[in-house]
């Protein structure tokens, strides 16, 4: 506390310190740094043992130029001998707080200006231990700790940590194609289909995805645009519809997929109309269908679903006439699964018209379950159901996986053994895939098969 008493006896020392004619005032108080002011104050109170601790200057507004350290020549009170006797932290480069290296201060420049940022700093003494002694020039600078960055030196970044992957992430990281080389087209969408401002109701999303679970019954469904259509900017011509009629154990699921001609003038519209037409028909008759399912009356189911399919296809032809199109210009293939939610009834029913596939995955192996077409169609369907009606029932077992697919997925499953084996491996043993993982599985690519793909898969626990 003696310093305060000594300073009190000095007449107006703050005035002398900041007077413009004082040697330490330099070019004005607004141009020197906080360190200069501190050292000048130390000399004014005759306290040579006081050493300025270098602290970062407060940030100034962007509109005010930053202060520039002046060379020692701007301080006439400091001759060479005085500077040599007062080697302190103010004369030694300050260590960067986040680095084990040192940087040369801007006073190292001969003209007193800041060094060029593009020029790497010269190695400088690391005398930062508070002793005031500079490290000899022959001594190399202190090496930075291994966990600290060195300014101006590129160091390889540590490899990222690999957290444990969840099941969907693991599936998504698996092979995205089979065969010796990838398919010709890009794996992701490129060109959007051209839209008509007066027909925006016909805009079709690239991908549809759906899922549900009822007790031991798990459903996954997806419809995605083929690689060829994505490349050429054509809309997806296949449609998907999954609906539930009724509630509780009296509920009935209808899973429908449909495909329209790729070269047709109306795009996906016939496929959507076919799905909606069969859904209306099944929904109105779901109570009777559920009775036949619980009774296991295969004949009644075939006749009833055959009539519903025929009527739905008839509505499609009527729609073509309304649009002034020939029936062949408004085509649609239709394939459906009917599933009771009641856990006591494990009968599964497939029906429809047109190409595609029905497959059963059991014990790691695929079995083609596509039924032969009925000729003539059952009931009073007559020639209206064209192409021929297909119908099949089966009793599900725990562990079964039933797949209903459009031609874009059914064809490689039948003709590409590696593709069939990879899909079987993904869906055998292990949890049922989530929606994202299921979409990745359906998109498993193989050269020569670039059409739209629509699939409905049912897992039995």
Short mmCIF file of C-alpha atoms in Angstrom, two decimals, residues 104-279:
data_model
loop_
_atom_site.label_atom_id
_atom_site.label_comp_id
_atom_site.label_asym_id
_atom_site.label_seq_id
_atom_site.Cartn_x
_atom_site.Cartn_y
_atom_site.Cartn_z
CA UNK A 104 5.93 -12.60 -33.53
CA UNK A 105 4.46 -9.31 -32.40
CA UNK A 106 3.81 -6.58 -34.92
CA UNK A 107 6.74 -4.65 -33.41
CA UNK A 108 9.08 -7.14 -35.11
CA UNK A 109 8.46 -5.35 -38.41
CA UNK A 110 11.26 -2.91 -39.18
CA UNK A 111 8.87 -0.19 -40.26
CA UNK A 112 6.52 -0.65 -37.34
CA UNK A 113 3.68 -2.04 -39.50
CA UNK A 114 1.91 -5.33 -39.06
CA UNK A 115 3.63 -8.25 -40.85
CA UNK A 116 2.00 -9.75 -43.89
CA UNK A 117 -0.49 -12.39 -42.79
CA UNK A 118 0.55 -14.58 -45.71
CA UNK A 119 4.14 -14.81 -44.41
CA UNK A 120 4.62 -17.52 -41.80
CA UNK A 121 5.92 -16.17 -38.50
CA UNK A 122 9.57 -16.62 -37.69
CA UNK A 123 10.40 -18.89 -34.78
CA UNK A 124 10.55 -16.68 -31.69
CA UNK A 125 11.64 -17.15 -28.09
CA UNK A 126 9.17 -18.81 -25.80
CA UNK A 127 10.24 -16.92 -22.68
CA UNK A 128 6.79 -16.69 -21.25
CA UNK A 129 7.39 -18.04 -17.84
CA UNK A 130 7.38 -14.65 -16.11
CA UNK A 131 11.20 -14.52 -15.57
CA UNK A 132 11.80 -11.80 -18.12
CA UNK A 133 14.69 -13.77 -19.69
CA UNK A 134 14.51 -14.44 -23.40
CA UNK A 135 15.32 -17.88 -24.71
CA UNK A 136 18.61 -17.95 -26.68
CA UNK A 137 18.17 -17.85 -30.44
CA UNK A 138 19.89 -21.22 -30.84
CA UNK A 139 17.28 -22.93 -28.71
CA UNK A 140 14.35 -24.26 -30.75
CA UNK A 141 10.88 -23.11 -29.80
CA UNK A 142 8.99 -25.23 -27.36
CA UNK A 143 7.01 -28.00 -29.02
CA UNK A 144 3.26 -27.65 -28.67
CA UNK A 145 1.38 -30.16 -26.56
CA UNK A 146 0.01 -33.01 -28.69
CA UNK A 147 -3.61 -31.94 -28.14
CA UNK A 148 -3.13 -28.31 -29.18
CA UNK A 149 -3.20 -26.84 -32.68
CA UNK A 150 -0.21 -24.96 -34.13
CA UNK A 151 -1.07 -21.83 -36.16
CA UNK A 152 0.03 -22.05 -39.78
CA UNK A 153 0.71 -25.81 -39.61
CA UNK A 154 -1.70 -28.31 -41.09
CA UNK A 155 -2.29 -31.28 -38.87
CA UNK A 156 -4.38 -34.31 -39.80
CA UNK A 157 -7.76 -34.31 -38.13
CA UNK A 158 -8.43 -37.25 -35.83
CA UNK A 159 -10.70 -39.88 -37.35
CA UNK A 160 -14.37 -39.42 -36.43
CA UNK A 161 -15.82 -41.68 -33.86
CA UNK A 162 -18.08 -44.38 -35.17
CA UNK A 163 -21.12 -44.68 -32.93
CA UNK A 164 -23.01 -47.92 -32.80
CA UNK A 165 -25.45 -48.11 -35.69
CA UNK A 166 -29.11 -48.82 -35.25
CA UNK A 167 -30.73 -51.52 -37.34
CA UNK A 168 -32.16 -49.08 -39.94
CA UNK A 169 -28.77 -47.38 -40.25
CA UNK A 170 -27.05 -50.71 -40.69
CA UNK A 171 -29.45 -51.71 -43.42
CA UNK A 172 -29.07 -48.35 -45.16
CA UNK A 173 -25.29 -48.76 -45.20
CA UNK A 174 -25.48 -52.14 -46.92
CA UNK A 175 -24.87 -52.71 -50.63
CA UNK A 176 -27.17 -50.61 -52.83
CA UNK A 177 -26.77 -52.79 -55.91
CA UNK A 178 -25.88 -56.36 -56.78
CA UNK A 179 -23.87 -57.63 -59.70
CA UNK A 180 -20.39 -56.94 -61.04
CA UNK A 181 -21.04 -53.27 -61.79
CA UNK A 182 -23.58 -50.60 -60.87
CA UNK A 183 -26.58 -49.92 -63.09
CA UNK A 184 -26.33 -47.31 -65.85
CA UNK A 185 -28.58 -44.71 -64.28
CA UNK A 186 -28.06 -42.62 -61.18
CA UNK A 187 -29.35 -44.07 -57.92
CA UNK A 188 -31.18 -40.89 -56.86
CA UNK A 189 -33.82 -38.75 -58.63
CA UNK A 190 -32.51 -36.26 -61.18
CA UNK A 191 -35.12 -34.76 -63.53
CA UNK A 192 -38.62 -33.83 -62.39
CA UNK A 193 -41.52 -34.64 -64.72
CA UNK A 194 -42.97 -31.74 -66.68
CA UNK A 195 -46.15 -30.39 -65.10
CA UNK A 196 -49.28 -28.93 -66.69
CA UNK A 197 -50.52 -25.83 -64.82
CA UNK A 198 -54.08 -26.87 -65.65
CA UNK A 199 -53.59 -30.46 -64.49
CA UNK A 200 -51.72 -30.26 -61.22
CA UNK A 201 -53.95 -32.95 -59.74
CA UNK A 202 -51.94 -35.39 -61.85
CA UNK A 203 -48.59 -34.49 -60.22
CA UNK A 204 -47.14 -37.67 -58.75
CA UNK A 205 -44.53 -37.90 -56.01
CA UNK A 206 -41.35 -39.81 -56.74
CA UNK A 207 -41.92 -42.18 -53.81
CA UNK A 208 -44.74 -43.40 -51.57
CA UNK A 209 -44.16 -45.18 -48.28
CA UNK A 210 -46.58 -46.77 -45.82
CA UNK A 211 -46.61 -49.17 -42.90
CA UNK A 212 -48.78 -50.64 -40.14
CA UNK A 213 -48.73 -53.23 -37.36
CA UNK A 214 -51.57 -55.20 -35.80
CA UNK A 215 -50.41 -57.72 -33.23
CA UNK A 216 -48.29 -60.33 -35.00
CA UNK A 217 -49.01 -58.75 -38.40
CA UNK A 218 -46.59 -56.11 -39.74
CA UNK A 219 -47.05 -54.39 -43.09
CA UNK A 220 -44.55 -52.40 -45.14
CA UNK A 221 -45.40 -50.87 -48.51
CA UNK A 222 -43.49 -48.69 -50.97
CA UNK A 223 -43.80 -47.42 -54.52
CA UNK A 224 -40.90 -45.61 -56.17
CA UNK A 225 -40.08 -44.24 -59.58
CA UNK A 226 -37.69 -46.35 -61.61
CA UNK A 227 -34.16 -45.23 -62.44
CA UNK A 228 -35.05 -44.88 -66.13
CA UNK A 229 -38.06 -42.67 -65.40
CA UNK A 230 -36.00 -40.55 -63.02
CA UNK A 231 -33.37 -39.99 -65.70
CA UNK A 232 -35.87 -39.14 -68.45
CA UNK A 233 -38.17 -37.00 -66.32
CA UNK A 234 -41.17 -39.32 -66.59
CA UNK A 235 -43.69 -39.58 -63.77
CA UNK A 236 -44.12 -42.76 -61.77
CA UNK A 237 -46.84 -44.82 -63.48
CA UNK A 238 -47.58 -47.13 -60.55
CA UNK A 239 -49.88 -46.43 -57.61
CA UNK A 240 -50.18 -47.74 -54.06
CA UNK A 241 -53.16 -47.75 -51.69
CA UNK A 242 -53.30 -49.22 -48.16
CA UNK A 243 -56.59 -48.86 -46.26
CA UNK A 244 -58.45 -50.35 -43.27
CA UNK A 245 -62.17 -51.00 -43.10
CA UNK A 246 -63.86 -51.69 -39.76
CA UNK A 247 -62.43 -51.58 -36.24
CA UNK A 248 -60.93 -53.91 -33.66
CA UNK A 249 -60.85 -57.59 -34.54
CA UNK A 250 -63.52 -56.95 -37.17
CA UNK A 251 -61.17 -54.79 -39.22
CA UNK A 252 -60.03 -55.75 -42.69
CA UNK A 253 -56.90 -54.47 -44.48
CA UNK A 254 -56.80 -53.92 -48.23
CA UNK A 255 -53.34 -53.46 -49.77
CA UNK A 256 -53.55 -52.58 -53.47
CA UNK A 257 -50.97 -51.80 -56.16
CA UNK A 258 -51.70 -50.86 -59.75
CA UNK A 259 -49.72 -49.93 -62.83
CA UNK A 260 -50.63 -47.87 -65.87
CA UNK A 261 -49.04 -47.97 -69.30
CA UNK A 262 -45.79 -46.00 -69.39
CA UNK A 263 -46.53 -44.61 -72.85
CA UNK A 264 -50.13 -43.68 -72.09
CA UNK A 265 -51.32 -40.09 -72.48
CA UNK A 266 -52.73 -39.82 -68.95
CA UNK A 267 -49.80 -40.92 -66.80
CA UNK A 268 -50.56 -42.55 -63.47
CA UNK A 269 -54.25 -41.62 -63.43
CA UNK A 270 -55.60 -45.05 -64.49
CA UNK A 271 -53.55 -46.77 -61.76
CA UNK A 272 -54.93 -44.41 -59.10
CA UNK A 273 -58.47 -44.89 -60.39
CA UNK A 274 -58.09 -48.67 -60.30
CA UNK A 275 -56.90 -48.64 -56.67
CA UNK A 276 -59.74 -46.36 -55.59
CA UNK A 277 -62.37 -48.35 -57.47
CA UNK A 278 -61.41 -51.68 -55.86
CA UNK A 279 -61.13 -50.02 -52.44
#
